[in-house]
Amino acid sequence: MHIVPERPGDFAAIENLMDVSFGAGRAAKTVYKLRDGVPHDMALSFVALEEGAAESEMRGSIRYWPILIGAARTPAILLGPLAVDPAHKGRGFGKALMRHSLAHAKAQGHKIVVLVGDPEYYNPFGFTREQALALALPGPVEERRFLALALEPGALDGVSGMIQLALPPRRSVRRSAA
Ligand SMILES: CC(C)(COP(=O)(O)OP(=O)(O)OC[C@H]1O[C@@H](n2cnc3c(N)ncnc32)[C@H](O)[C@@H]1OP(=O)(O)O)[C@@H](O)C(=O)NCCC(=O)NCCS
């Protein structure tokens, strides 16, 4: 299998995979409030392709969004969605996408990762409920599924509060003096 950066041509296939995996109503979930109007981080978005398969035969996708935590606006990243083609589950694509993207996140200097997902799947990568106890999300989630990971020891020490949308800086509008 190959893990490669998400390409513009993957967009439609990823949307379709997300609809199949999470249902068309997925945008109503709390985590989508943190994605609204914010582009995902292309430097951390990857697709899994299978050796020998046509390029269009993508097996899985992972994306991350930039977020800010608390009044201090500590930068962090929100992991997900992660999804693997239902016909190819259990073949290691999910774990490969996780390992690859987390290694890149660390190498790029990210220090805190947050997600909402099954702890049984994410615990082996170091995500725990305990690390997210001082954090809050702007809407309801099943508490046991709200997890965090410090990519650097101590990165979550003293970090607390509501997770917010990391809006890109507004383009400054230059008005010519008429
Ligand atoms: C969760 C998902 C990404 C896993 O991808 P995958 O390629 O099938 O998983 P892998 O082959 O890398 O890993 C398989 C292992 O994960 C376990 N696993 C898969 N989904 C799991 C889940 N939701 N909870 C706990 N364990 C899970 C399998 O039992 C298997 O365990 P084993 O290695 O001990 O046999 C994929 O099943 C998927 O797309 N699910 C629907 C969308 C989703 O739930 N996304 C994640 C949000 S929690």
mmCIF file with all atom_site columns, C-alpha atoms and ligand atoms in Angstrom:
data_model
loop_
_atom_site.group_PDB
_atom_site.id
_atom_site.type_symbol
_atom_site.label_atom_id
_atom_site.label_alt_id
_atom_site.label_comp_id
_atom_site.label_asym_id
_atom_site.label_entity_id
_atom_site.label_seq_id
_atom_site.pdbx_PDB_ins_code
_atom_site.Cartn_x
_atom_site.Cartn_y
_atom_site.Cartn_z
_atom_site.occupancy
_atom_site.B_iso_or_equiv
_atom_site.pdbx_formal_charge
_atom_site.auth_seq_id
_atom_site.auth_comp_id
_atom_site.auth_asym_id
_atom_site.auth_atom_id
_atom_site.pdbx_PDB_model_num
ATOM   1   C CA  . MET A 1 1   ? 0.000   0.000  0.000   1.00 0.00 ? 1   MET A CA  1
ATOM   2   C CA  . HIS A 1 2   ? 1.029   3.604  -0.540  1.00 0.00 ? 2   HIS A CA  1
ATOM   3   C CA  . ILE A 1 3   ? 0.196   6.504  1.700   1.00 0.00 ? 3   ILE A CA  1
ATOM   4   C CA  . VAL A 1 4   ? 0.376   9.685  -0.352  1.00 0.00 ? 4   VAL A CA  1
ATOM   5   C CA  . PRO A 1 5   ? -0.662  13.298 0.223   1.00 0.00 ? 5   PRO A CA  1
ATOM   6   C CA  . GLU A 1 6   ? -4.288  13.986 -0.657  1.00 0.00 ? 6   GLU A CA  1
ATOM   7   C CA  . ARG A 1 7   ? -4.544  15.319 -4.200  1.00 0.00 ? 7   ARG A CA  1
ATOM   8   C CA  . PRO A 1 8   ? -7.174  17.737 -5.555  1.00 0.00 ? 8   PRO A CA  1
ATOM   9   C CA  . GLY A 1 9   ? -8.543  14.898 -7.704  1.00 0.00 ? 9   GLY A CA  1
ATOM   10  C CA  . ASP A 1 10  ? -9.317  12.824 -4.588  1.00 0.00 ? 10  ASP A CA  1
ATOM   11  C CA  . PHE A 1 11  ? -11.932 15.255 -3.305  1.00 0.00 ? 11  PHE A CA  1
ATOM   12  C CA  . ALA A 1 12  ? -15.057 13.610 -4.774  1.00 0.00 ? 12  ALA A CA  1
ATOM   13  C CA  . ALA A 1 13  ? -13.963 10.089 -3.807  1.00 0.00 ? 13  ALA A CA  1
ATOM   14  C CA  . ILE A 1 14  ? -13.226 11.234 -0.237  1.00 0.00 ? 14  ILE A CA  1
ATOM   15  C CA  . GLU A 1 15  ? -16.617 12.938 0.103   1.00 0.00 ? 15  GLU A CA  1
ATOM   16  C CA  . ASN A 1 16  ? -18.274 9.748  -1.124  1.00 0.00 ? 16  ASN A CA  1
ATOM   17  C CA  . LEU A 1 17  ? -16.254 7.627  1.317   1.00 0.00 ? 17  LEU A CA  1
ATOM   18  C CA  . MET A 1 18  ? -17.205 9.911  4.198   1.00 0.00 ? 18  MET A CA  1
ATOM   19  C CA  . ASP A 1 19  ? -20.905 9.708  3.262   1.00 0.00 ? 19  ASP A CA  1
ATOM   20  C CA  . VAL A 1 20  ? -20.704 5.911  3.155   1.00 0.00 ? 20  VAL A CA  1
ATOM   21  C CA  . SER A 1 21  ? -18.757 5.704  6.436   1.00 0.00 ? 21  SER A CA  1
ATOM   22  C CA  . PHE A 1 22  ? -20.509 8.320  8.546   1.00 0.00 ? 22  PHE A CA  1
ATOM   23  C CA  . GLY A 1 23  ? -23.813 8.946  6.767   1.00 0.00 ? 23  GLY A CA  1
ATOM   24  C CA  . ALA A 1 24  ? -24.968 12.031 4.912   1.00 0.00 ? 24  ALA A CA  1
ATOM   25  C CA  . GLY A 1 25  ? -26.002 13.682 8.209   1.00 0.00 ? 25  GLY A CA  1
ATOM   26  C CA  . ARG A 1 26  ? -22.409 13.739 9.469   1.00 0.00 ? 26  ARG A CA  1
ATOM   27  C CA  . ALA A 1 27  ? -22.148 17.513 9.132   1.00 0.00 ? 27  ALA A CA  1
ATOM   28  C CA  . ALA A 1 28  ? -24.535 17.892 12.096  1.00 0.00 ? 28  ALA A CA  1
ATOM   29  C CA  . LYS A 1 29  ? -21.936 16.428 14.471  1.00 0.00 ? 29  LYS A CA  1
ATOM   30  C CA  . THR A 1 30  ? -20.239 18.693 17.000  1.00 0.00 ? 30  THR A CA  1
ATOM   31  C CA  . VAL A 1 31  ? -16.797 18.279 15.417  1.00 0.00 ? 31  VAL A CA  1
ATOM   32  C CA  . TYR A 1 32  ? -18.099 19.827 12.210  1.00 0.00 ? 32  TYR A CA  1
ATOM   33  C CA  . LYS A 1 33  ? -18.545 23.098 14.089  1.00 0.00 ? 33  LYS A CA  1
ATOM   34  C CA  . LEU A 1 34  ? -14.754 23.139 14.242  1.00 0.00 ? 34  LEU A CA  1
ATOM   35  C CA  . ARG A 1 35  ? -14.448 22.598 10.503  1.00 0.00 ? 35  ARG A CA  1
ATOM   36  C CA  . ASP A 1 36  ? -17.029 25.075 9.284   1.00 0.00 ? 36  ASP A CA  1
ATOM   37  C CA  . GLY A 1 37  ? -15.424 27.528 6.896   1.00 0.00 ? 37  GLY A CA  1
ATOM   38  C CA  . VAL A 1 38  ? -11.914 26.348 7.730   1.00 0.00 ? 38  VAL A CA  1
ATOM   39  C CA  . PRO A 1 39  ? -9.913  24.438 5.136   1.00 0.00 ? 39  PRO A CA  1
ATOM   40  C CA  . HIS A 1 40  ? -8.402  21.159 6.273   1.00 0.00 ? 40  HIS A CA  1
ATOM   41  C CA  . ASP A 1 41  ? -4.644  21.034 6.682   1.00 0.00 ? 41  ASP A CA  1
ATOM   42  C CA  . MET A 1 42  ? -3.392  19.759 3.335   1.00 0.00 ? 42  MET A CA  1
ATOM   43  C CA  . ALA A 1 43  ? 0.074   19.095 4.806   1.00 0.00 ? 43  ALA A CA  1
ATOM   44  C CA  . LEU A 1 44  ? -1.552  16.475 7.053   1.00 0.00 ? 44  LEU A CA  1
ATOM   45  C CA  . SER A 1 45  ? -4.128  14.995 4.712   1.00 0.00 ? 45  SER A CA  1
ATOM   46  C CA  . PHE A 1 46  ? -3.308  11.657 3.191   1.00 0.00 ? 46  PHE A CA  1
ATOM   47  C CA  . VAL A 1 47  ? -4.945  8.936  1.156   1.00 0.00 ? 47  VAL A CA  1
ATOM   48  C CA  . ALA A 1 48  ? -4.143  5.230  1.130   1.00 0.00 ? 48  ALA A CA  1
ATOM   49  C CA  . LEU A 1 49  ? -3.712  3.663  -2.283  1.00 0.00 ? 49  LEU A CA  1
ATOM   50  C CA  . GLU A 1 50  ? -3.192  0.013  -3.001  1.00 0.00 ? 50  GLU A CA  1
ATOM   51  C CA  . GLU A 1 51  ? -0.135  -1.204 -4.857  1.00 0.00 ? 51  GLU A CA  1
ATOM   52  C CA  . GLY A 1 52  ? -1.174  -2.123 -8.374  1.00 0.00 ? 52  GLY A CA  1
ATOM   53  C CA  . ALA A 1 53  ? -4.613  -0.554 -8.065  1.00 0.00 ? 53  ALA A CA  1
ATOM   54  C CA  . ALA A 1 54  ? -5.618  2.264  -10.368 1.00 0.00 ? 54  ALA A CA  1
ATOM   55  C CA  . GLU A 1 55  ? -4.923  5.642  -8.865  1.00 0.00 ? 55  GLU A CA  1
ATOM   56  C CA  . SER A 1 56  ? -8.623  6.298  -8.524  1.00 0.00 ? 56  SER A CA  1
ATOM   57  C CA  . GLU A 1 57  ? -8.985  3.209  -6.323  1.00 0.00 ? 57  GLU A CA  1
ATOM   58  C CA  . MET A 1 58  ? -8.411  4.946  -3.070  1.00 0.00 ? 58  MET A CA  1
ATOM   59  C CA  . ARG A 1 59  ? -8.766  2.732  -0.004  1.00 0.00 ? 59  ARG A CA  1
ATOM   60  C CA  . GLY A 1 60  ? -8.841  5.289  2.783   1.00 0.00 ? 60  GLY A CA  1
ATOM   61  C CA  . SER A 1 61  ? -8.456  8.903  3.791   1.00 0.00 ? 61  SER A CA  1
ATOM   62  C CA  . ILE A 1 62  ? -7.387  10.923 6.813   1.00 0.00 ? 62  ILE A CA  1
ATOM   63  C CA  . ARG A 1 63  ? -7.695  14.659 7.295   1.00 0.00 ? 63  ARG A CA  1
ATOM   64  C CA  . TYR A 1 64  ? -6.883  17.104 10.096  1.00 0.00 ? 64  TYR A CA  1
ATOM   65  C CA  . TRP A 1 65  ? -8.200  20.549 10.916  1.00 0.00 ? 65  TRP A CA  1
ATOM   66  C CA  . PRO A 1 66  ? -6.410  23.316 12.806  1.00 0.00 ? 66  PRO A CA  1
ATOM   67  C CA  . ILE A 1 67  ? -8.090  24.248 16.118  1.00 0.00 ? 67  ILE A CA  1
ATOM   68  C CA  . LEU A 1 68  ? -7.425  26.535 19.077  1.00 0.00 ? 68  LEU A CA  1
ATOM   69  C CA  . ILE A 1 69  ? -7.863  25.637 22.746  1.00 0.00 ? 69  ILE A CA  1
ATOM   70  C CA  . GLY A 1 70  ? -9.170  27.882 25.509  1.00 0.00 ? 70  GLY A CA  1
ATOM   71  C CA  . ALA A 1 71  ? -8.657  31.543 26.269  1.00 0.00 ? 71  ALA A CA  1
ATOM   72  C CA  . ALA A 1 72  ? -4.939  31.147 25.571  1.00 0.00 ? 72  ALA A CA  1
ATOM   73  C CA  . ARG A 1 73  ? -5.845  29.975 22.043  1.00 0.00 ? 73  ARG A CA  1
ATOM   74  C CA  . THR A 1 74  ? -3.288  27.170 22.204  1.00 0.00 ? 74  THR A CA  1
ATOM   75  C CA  . PRO A 1 75  ? -2.892  25.757 18.701  1.00 0.00 ? 75  PRO A CA  1
ATOM   76  C CA  . ALA A 1 76  ? -3.744  22.107 18.186  1.00 0.00 ? 76  ALA A CA  1
ATOM   77  C CA  . ILE A 1 77  ? -5.092  19.833 15.466  1.00 0.00 ? 77  ILE A CA  1
ATOM   78  C CA  . LEU A 1 78  ? -8.348  17.902 15.211  1.00 0.00 ? 78  LEU A CA  1
ATOM   79  C CA  . LEU A 1 79  ? -7.876  14.416 13.769  1.00 0.00 ? 79  LEU A CA  1
ATOM   80  C CA  . GLY A 1 80  ? -10.506 13.183 11.381  1.00 0.00 ? 80  GLY A CA  1
ATOM   81  C CA  . PRO A 1 81  ? -12.378 12.141 9.555   1.00 0.00 ? 81  PRO A CA  1
ATOM   82  C CA  . LEU A 1 82  ? -10.520 8.861  9.146   1.00 0.00 ? 82  LEU A CA  1
ATOM   83  C CA  . ALA A 1 83  ? -12.284 6.354  6.954   1.00 0.00 ? 83  ALA A CA  1
ATOM   84  C CA  . VAL A 1 84  ? -11.430 3.199  5.062   1.00 0.00 ? 84  VAL A CA  1
ATOM   85  C CA  . ASP A 1 85  ? -13.404 1.723  2.166   1.00 0.00 ? 85  ASP A CA  1
ATOM   86  C CA  . PRO A 1 86  ? -15.808 -0.776 3.806   1.00 0.00 ? 86  PRO A CA  1
ATOM   87  C CA  . ALA A 1 87  ? -14.734 -3.430 1.295   1.00 0.00 ? 87  ALA A CA  1
ATOM   88  C CA  . HIS A 1 88  ? -11.138 -3.124 2.497   1.00 0.00 ? 88  HIS A CA  1
ATOM   89  C CA  . LYS A 1 89  ? -11.525 -2.831 6.260   1.00 0.00 ? 89  LYS A CA  1
ATOM   90  C CA  . GLY A 1 90  ? -9.252  -4.777 8.563   1.00 0.00 ? 90  GLY A CA  1
ATOM   91  C CA  . ARG A 1 91  ? -6.336  -4.779 6.104   1.00 0.00 ? 91  ARG A CA  1
ATOM   92  C CA  . GLY A 1 92  ? -4.240  -2.203 7.922   1.00 0.00 ? 92  GLY A CA  1
ATOM   93  C CA  . PHE A 1 93  ? -5.103  0.897  5.880   1.00 0.00 ? 93  PHE A CA  1
ATOM   94  C CA  . GLY A 1 94  ? -6.496  2.734  8.905   1.00 0.00 ? 94  GLY A CA  1
ATOM   95  C CA  . LYS A 1 95  ? -3.484  2.057  11.101  1.00 0.00 ? 95  LYS A CA  1
ATOM   96  C CA  . ALA A 1 96  ? -1.099  2.995  8.285   1.00 0.00 ? 96  ALA A CA  1
ATOM   97  C CA  . LEU A 1 97  ? -2.906  6.323  7.765   1.00 0.00 ? 97  LEU A CA  1
ATOM   98  C CA  . MET A 1 98  ? -2.780  6.965  11.512  1.00 0.00 ? 98  MET A CA  1
ATOM   99  C CA  . ARG A 1 99  ? 0.925   6.179  11.898  1.00 0.00 ? 99  ARG A CA  1
ATOM   100 C CA  . HIS A 1 100 ? 1.934   8.112  8.784   1.00 0.00 ? 100 HIS A CA  1
ATOM   101 C CA  . SER A 1 101 ? -0.076  11.246 9.571   1.00 0.00 ? 101 SER A CA  1
ATOM   102 C CA  . LEU A 1 102 ? 0.903   11.358 13.255  1.00 0.00 ? 102 LEU A CA  1
ATOM   103 C CA  . ALA A 1 103 ? 4.588   11.055 12.328  1.00 0.00 ? 103 ALA A CA  1
ATOM   104 C CA  . HIS A 1 104 ? 4.152   13.971 9.907   1.00 0.00 ? 104 HIS A CA  1
ATOM   105 C CA  . ALA A 1 105 ? 2.242   15.985 12.513  1.00 0.00 ? 105 ALA A CA  1
ATOM   106 C CA  . LYS A 1 106 ? 5.098   15.569 14.965  1.00 0.00 ? 106 LYS A CA  1
ATOM   107 C CA  . ALA A 1 107 ? 7.735   16.361 12.362  1.00 0.00 ? 107 ALA A CA  1
ATOM   108 C CA  . GLN A 1 108 ? 5.813   19.515 11.406  1.00 0.00 ? 108 GLN A CA  1
ATOM   109 C CA  . GLY A 1 109 ? 5.913   20.706 15.016  1.00 0.00 ? 109 GLY A CA  1
ATOM   110 C CA  . HIS A 1 110 ? 2.330   20.026 16.071  1.00 0.00 ? 110 HIS A CA  1
ATOM   111 C CA  . LYS A 1 111 ? 2.104   19.301 19.782  1.00 0.00 ? 111 LYS A CA  1
ATOM   112 C CA  . ILE A 1 112 ? -1.529  18.467 20.596  1.00 0.00 ? 112 ILE A CA  1
ATOM   113 C CA  . VAL A 1 113 ? -4.010  16.269 18.734  1.00 0.00 ? 113 VAL A CA  1
ATOM   114 C CA  . VAL A 1 114 ? -7.688  15.979 19.653  1.00 0.00 ? 114 VAL A CA  1
ATOM   115 C CA  . LEU A 1 115 ? -10.340 13.647 18.261  1.00 0.00 ? 115 LEU A CA  1
ATOM   116 C CA  . VAL A 1 116 ? -13.767 12.160 18.842  1.00 0.00 ? 116 VAL A CA  1
ATOM   117 C CA  . GLY A 1 117 ? -13.672 8.440  18.155  1.00 0.00 ? 117 GLY A CA  1
ATOM   118 C CA  . ASP A 1 118 ? -13.693 4.936  19.561  1.00 0.00 ? 118 ASP A CA  1
ATOM   119 C CA  . PRO A 1 119 ? -11.094 4.738  22.354  1.00 0.00 ? 119 PRO A CA  1
ATOM   120 C CA  . GLU A 1 120 ? -10.552 1.042  21.612  1.00 0.00 ? 120 GLU A CA  1
ATOM   121 C CA  . TYR A 1 121 ? -9.201  2.025  18.194  1.00 0.00 ? 121 TYR A CA  1
ATOM   122 C CA  . TYR A 1 122 ? -7.252  5.137  19.200  1.00 0.00 ? 122 TYR A CA  1
ATOM   123 C CA  . ASN A 1 123 ? -5.757  4.120  22.589  1.00 0.00 ? 123 ASN A CA  1
ATOM   124 C CA  . PRO A 1 124 ? -2.935  2.138  20.949  1.00 0.00 ? 124 PRO A CA  1
ATOM   125 C CA  . PHE A 1 125 ? -1.758  5.354  19.246  1.00 0.00 ? 125 PHE A CA  1
ATOM   126 C CA  . GLY A 1 126 ? -1.520  7.087  22.642  1.00 0.00 ? 126 GLY A CA  1
ATOM   127 C CA  . PHE A 1 127 ? -4.872  8.904  22.647  1.00 0.00 ? 127 PHE A CA  1
ATOM   128 C CA  . THR A 1 128 ? -6.598  8.827  26.037  1.00 0.00 ? 128 THR A CA  1
ATOM   129 C CA  . ARG A 1 129 ? -9.678  10.294 27.682  1.00 0.00 ? 129 ARG A CA  1
ATOM   130 C CA  . GLU A 1 130 ? -7.498  11.517 30.582  1.00 0.00 ? 130 GLU A CA  1
ATOM   131 C CA  . GLN A 1 131 ? -5.502  13.856 28.348  1.00 0.00 ? 131 GLN A CA  1
ATOM   132 C CA  . ALA A 1 132 ? -8.727  15.544 27.189  1.00 0.00 ? 132 ALA A CA  1
ATOM   133 C CA  . LEU A 1 133 ? -10.313 15.999 30.623  1.00 0.00 ? 133 LEU A CA  1
ATOM   134 C CA  . ALA A 1 134 ? -9.550  19.730 30.841  1.00 0.00 ? 134 ALA A CA  1
ATOM   135 C CA  . LEU A 1 135 ? -10.800 20.380 27.303  1.00 0.00 ? 135 LEU A CA  1
ATOM   136 C CA  . ALA A 1 136 ? -14.346 21.086 26.111  1.00 0.00 ? 136 ALA A CA  1
ATOM   137 C CA  . LEU A 1 137 ? -16.108 20.867 22.779  1.00 0.00 ? 137 LEU A CA  1
ATOM   138 C CA  . PRO A 1 138 ? -18.738 23.345 21.543  1.00 0.00 ? 138 PRO A CA  1
ATOM   139 C CA  . GLY A 1 139 ? -21.577 20.809 21.559  1.00 0.00 ? 139 GLY A CA  1
ATOM   140 C CA  . PRO A 1 140 ? -22.606 17.370 22.724  1.00 0.00 ? 140 PRO A CA  1
ATOM   141 C CA  . VAL A 1 141 ? -20.343 14.341 22.278  1.00 0.00 ? 141 VAL A CA  1
ATOM   142 C CA  . GLU A 1 142 ? -20.217 10.954 23.902  1.00 0.00 ? 142 GLU A CA  1
ATOM   143 C CA  . GLU A 1 143 ? -17.719 11.789 26.620  1.00 0.00 ? 143 GLU A CA  1
ATOM   144 C CA  . ARG A 1 144 ? -15.745 8.534  26.544  1.00 0.00 ? 144 ARG A CA  1
ATOM   145 C CA  . ARG A 1 145 ? -15.001 9.170  22.844  1.00 0.00 ? 145 ARG A CA  1
ATOM   146 C CA  . PHE A 1 146 ? -13.472 12.637 23.371  1.00 0.00 ? 146 PHE A CA  1
ATOM   147 C CA  . LEU A 1 147 ? -9.710  11.952 23.387  1.00 0.00 ? 147 LEU A CA  1
ATOM   148 C CA  . ALA A 1 148 ? -6.416  13.813 23.183  1.00 0.00 ? 148 ALA A CA  1
ATOM   149 C CA  . LEU A 1 149 ? -2.737  13.115 22.629  1.00 0.00 ? 149 LEU A CA  1
ATOM   150 C CA  . ALA A 1 150 ? 0.296   15.199 23.539  1.00 0.00 ? 150 ALA A CA  1
ATOM   151 C CA  . LEU A 1 151 ? 2.842   14.660 20.774  1.00 0.00 ? 151 LEU A CA  1
ATOM   152 C CA  . GLU A 1 152 ? 5.507   16.104 23.042  1.00 0.00 ? 152 GLU A CA  1
ATOM   153 C CA  . PRO A 1 153 ? 5.735   15.293 26.768  1.00 0.00 ? 153 PRO A CA  1
ATOM   154 C CA  . GLY A 1 154 ? 3.955   17.981 28.800  1.00 0.00 ? 154 GLY A CA  1
ATOM   155 C CA  . ALA A 1 155 ? 2.366   19.654 25.771  1.00 0.00 ? 155 ALA A CA  1
ATOM   156 C CA  . LEU A 1 156 ? -1.071  19.454 27.425  1.00 0.00 ? 156 LEU A CA  1
ATOM   157 C CA  . ASP A 1 157 ? 0.076   20.610 30.868  1.00 0.00 ? 157 ASP A CA  1
ATOM   158 C CA  . GLY A 1 158 ? -1.953  23.668 31.838  1.00 0.00 ? 158 GLY A CA  1
ATOM   159 C CA  . VAL A 1 159 ? -3.896  23.632 28.576  1.00 0.00 ? 159 VAL A CA  1
ATOM   160 C CA  . SER A 1 160 ? -7.629  23.882 29.203  1.00 0.00 ? 160 SER A CA  1
ATOM   161 C CA  . GLY A 1 161 ? -10.869 25.294 27.935  1.00 0.00 ? 161 GLY A CA  1
ATOM   162 C CA  . MET A 1 162 ? -13.188 25.328 24.998  1.00 0.00 ? 162 MET A CA  1
ATOM   163 C CA  . ILE A 1 163 ? -11.937 24.193 21.635  1.00 0.00 ? 163 ILE A CA  1
ATOM   164 C CA  . GLN A 1 164 ? -12.575 26.780 18.960  1.00 0.00 ? 164 GLN A CA  1
ATOM   165 C CA  . LEU A 1 165 ? -12.578 27.126 15.240  1.00 0.00 ? 165 LEU A CA  1
ATOM   166 C CA  . ALA A 1 166 ? -9.199  28.244 13.899  1.00 0.00 ? 166 ALA A CA  1
ATOM   167 C CA  . LEU A 1 167 ? -10.360 30.677 11.273  1.00 0.00 ? 167 LEU A CA  1
ATOM   168 C CA  . PRO A 1 168 ? -7.728  31.634 8.742   1.00 0.00 ? 168 PRO A CA  1
ATOM   169 C CA  . PRO A 1 169 ? -6.587  35.237 9.105   1.00 0.00 ? 169 PRO A CA  1
ATOM   170 C CA  . ARG A 1 170 ? -8.947  37.605 7.365   1.00 0.00 ? 170 ARG A CA  1
ATOM   171 C CA  . ARG A 1 171 ? -7.665  39.049 4.160   1.00 0.00 ? 171 ARG A CA  1
ATOM   172 C CA  . SER A 1 172 ? -7.006  42.676 4.767   1.00 0.00 ? 172 SER A CA  1
ATOM   173 C CA  . VAL A 1 173 ? -9.082  44.793 2.475   1.00 0.00 ? 173 VAL A CA  1
ATOM   174 C CA  . ARG A 1 174 ? -7.109  47.637 1.029   1.00 0.00 ? 174 ARG A CA  1
ATOM   175 C CA  . ARG A 1 175 ? -9.232  50.607 0.274   1.00 0.00 ? 175 ARG A CA  1
ATOM   176 C CA  . SER A 1 176 ? -7.817  53.199 -1.974  1.00 0.00 ? 176 SER A CA  1
ATOM   177 C CA  . ALA A 1 177 ? -8.345  56.715 -0.775  1.00 0.00 ? 177 ALA A CA  1
ATOM   178 C CA  . ALA A 1 178 ? -10.674 58.107 -3.407  1.00 0.00 ? 178 ALA A CA  1
HETATM 179 C C1  . LIG B 2 .   ? -12.181 2.643  11.936  1.00 0.00 ? 1   LIG B C1  1
HETATM 180 C C2  . LIG B 2 .   ? -11.526 2.399  10.582  1.00 0.00 ? 1   LIG B C2  1
HETATM 181 C C3  . LIG B 2 .   ? -10.924 3.691  10.075  1.00 0.00 ? 1   LIG B C3  1
HETATM 182 C C4  . LIG B 2 .   ? -10.433 1.356  10.761  1.00 0.00 ? 1   LIG B C4  1
HETATM 183 O O1  . LIG B 2 .   ? -9.735  1.181  9.548   1.00 0.00 ? 1   LIG B O1  1
HETATM 184 P P1  . LIG B 2 .   ? -9.242  -0.265 9.081   1.00 0.00 ? 1   LIG B P1  1
HETATM 185 O O2  . LIG B 2 .   ? -8.340  -0.099 7.923   1.00 0.00 ? 1   LIG B O2  1
HETATM 186 O O3  . LIG B 2 .   ? -10.423 -1.147 8.896   1.00 0.00 ? 1   LIG B O3  1
HETATM 187 O O4  . LIG B 2 .   ? -8.437  -0.741 10.370  1.00 0.00 ? 1   LIG B O4  1
HETATM 188 P P2  . LIG B 2 .   ? -7.050  -1.484 10.431  1.00 0.00 ? 1   LIG B P2  1
HETATM 189 O O5  . LIG B 2 .   ? -7.042  -2.599 9.418   1.00 0.00 ? 1   LIG B O5  1
HETATM 190 O O6  . LIG B 2 .   ? -5.935  -0.543 10.385  1.00 0.00 ? 1   LIG B O6  1
HETATM 191 O O7  . LIG B 2 .   ? -7.115  -2.052 11.899  1.00 0.00 ? 1   LIG B O7  1
HETATM 192 C C5  . LIG B 2 .   ? -7.949  -3.127 12.169  1.00 0.00 ? 1   LIG B C5  1
HETATM 193 C C6  . LIG B 2 .   ? -8.026  -3.284 13.682  1.00 0.00 ? 1   LIG B C6  1
HETATM 194 O O8  . LIG B 2 .   ? -8.771  -2.189 14.221  1.00 0.00 ? 1   LIG B O8  1
HETATM 195 C C7  . LIG B 2 .   ? -9.894  -2.685 14.927  1.00 0.00 ? 1   LIG B C7  1
HETATM 196 N N1  . LIG B 2 .   ? -11.005 -1.735 14.760  1.00 0.00 ? 1   LIG B N1  1
HETATM 197 C C8  . LIG B 2 .   ? -11.559 -1.309 13.619  1.00 0.00 ? 1   LIG B C8  1
HETATM 198 N N2  . LIG B 2 .   ? -12.538 -0.415 13.883  1.00 0.00 ? 1   LIG B N2  1
HETATM 199 C C9  . LIG B 2 .   ? -12.594 -0.299 15.222  1.00 0.00 ? 1   LIG B C9  1
HETATM 200 C C10 . LIG B 2 .   ? -13.410 0.441  16.109  1.00 0.00 ? 1   LIG B C10 1
HETATM 201 N N3  . LIG B 2 .   ? -14.358 1.267  15.668  1.00 0.00 ? 1   LIG B N3  1
HETATM 202 N N4  . LIG B 2 .   ? -13.186 0.308  17.432  1.00 0.00 ? 1   LIG B N4  1
HETATM 203 C C11 . LIG B 2 .   ? -12.228 -0.507 17.899  1.00 0.00 ? 1   LIG B C11 1
HETATM 204 N N5  . LIG B 2 .   ? -11.414 -1.234 17.107  1.00 0.00 ? 1   LIG B N5  1
HETATM 205 C C12 . LIG B 2 .   ? -11.617 -1.139 15.787  1.00 0.00 ? 1   LIG B C12 1
HETATM 206 C C13 . LIG B 2 .   ? -10.173 -4.026 14.274  1.00 0.00 ? 1   LIG B C13 1
HETATM 207 O O9  . LIG B 2 .   ? -10.895 -4.863 15.153  1.00 0.00 ? 1   LIG B O9  1
HETATM 208 C C14 . LIG B 2 .   ? -8.770  -4.546 14.037  1.00 0.00 ? 1   LIG B C14 1
HETATM 209 O O10 . LIG B 2 .   ? -8.195  -5.043 15.235  1.00 0.00 ? 1   LIG B O10 1
HETATM 210 P P3  . LIG B 2 .   ? -6.961  -6.105 15.202  1.00 0.00 ? 1   LIG B P3  1
HETATM 211 O O11 . LIG B 2 .   ? -5.800  -5.419 14.541  1.00 0.00 ? 1   LIG B O11 1
HETATM 212 O O12 . LIG B 2 .   ? -6.740  -6.387 16.651  1.00 0.00 ? 1   LIG B O12 1
HETATM 213 O O13 . LIG B 2 .   ? -7.474  -7.266 14.413  1.00 0.00 ? 1   LIG B O13 1
HETATM 214 C C15 . LIG B 2 .   ? -12.539 1.858  9.539   1.00 0.00 ? 1   LIG B C15 1
HETATM 215 O O14 . LIG B 2 .   ? -13.125 0.676  10.047  1.00 0.00 ? 1   LIG B O14 1
HETATM 216 C C16 . LIG B 2 .   ? -13.642 2.829  9.174   1.00 0.00 ? 1   LIG B C16 1
HETATM 217 O O15 . LIG B 2 .   ? -13.522 3.545  8.195   1.00 0.00 ? 1   LIG B O15 1
HETATM 218 N N6  . LIG B 2 .   ? -14.762 2.830  9.925   1.00 0.00 ? 1   LIG B N6  1
HETATM 219 C C17 . LIG B 2 .   ? -15.889 3.694  9.650   1.00 0.00 ? 1   LIG B C17 1
HETATM 220 C C18 . LIG B 2 .   ? -15.568 5.117  9.963   1.00 0.00 ? 1   LIG B C18 1
HETATM 221 C C19 . LIG B 2 .   ? -15.020 5.283  11.366  1.00 0.00 ? 1   LIG B C19 1
HETATM 222 O O16 . LIG B 2 .   ? -15.566 4.742  12.313  1.00 0.00 ? 1   LIG B O16 1
HETATM 223 N N7  . LIG B 2 .   ? -13.927 6.067  11.472  1.00 0.00 ? 1   LIG B N7  1
HETATM 224 C C20 . LIG B 2 .   ? -13.205 6.290  12.696  1.00 0.00 ? 1   LIG B C20 1
HETATM 225 C C21 . LIG B 2 .   ? -13.956 7.069  13.702  1.00 0.00 ? 1   LIG B C21 1
HETATM 226 S S1  . LIG B 2 .   ? -13.970 6.164  15.251  1.00 0.00 ? 1   LIG B S1  1
#
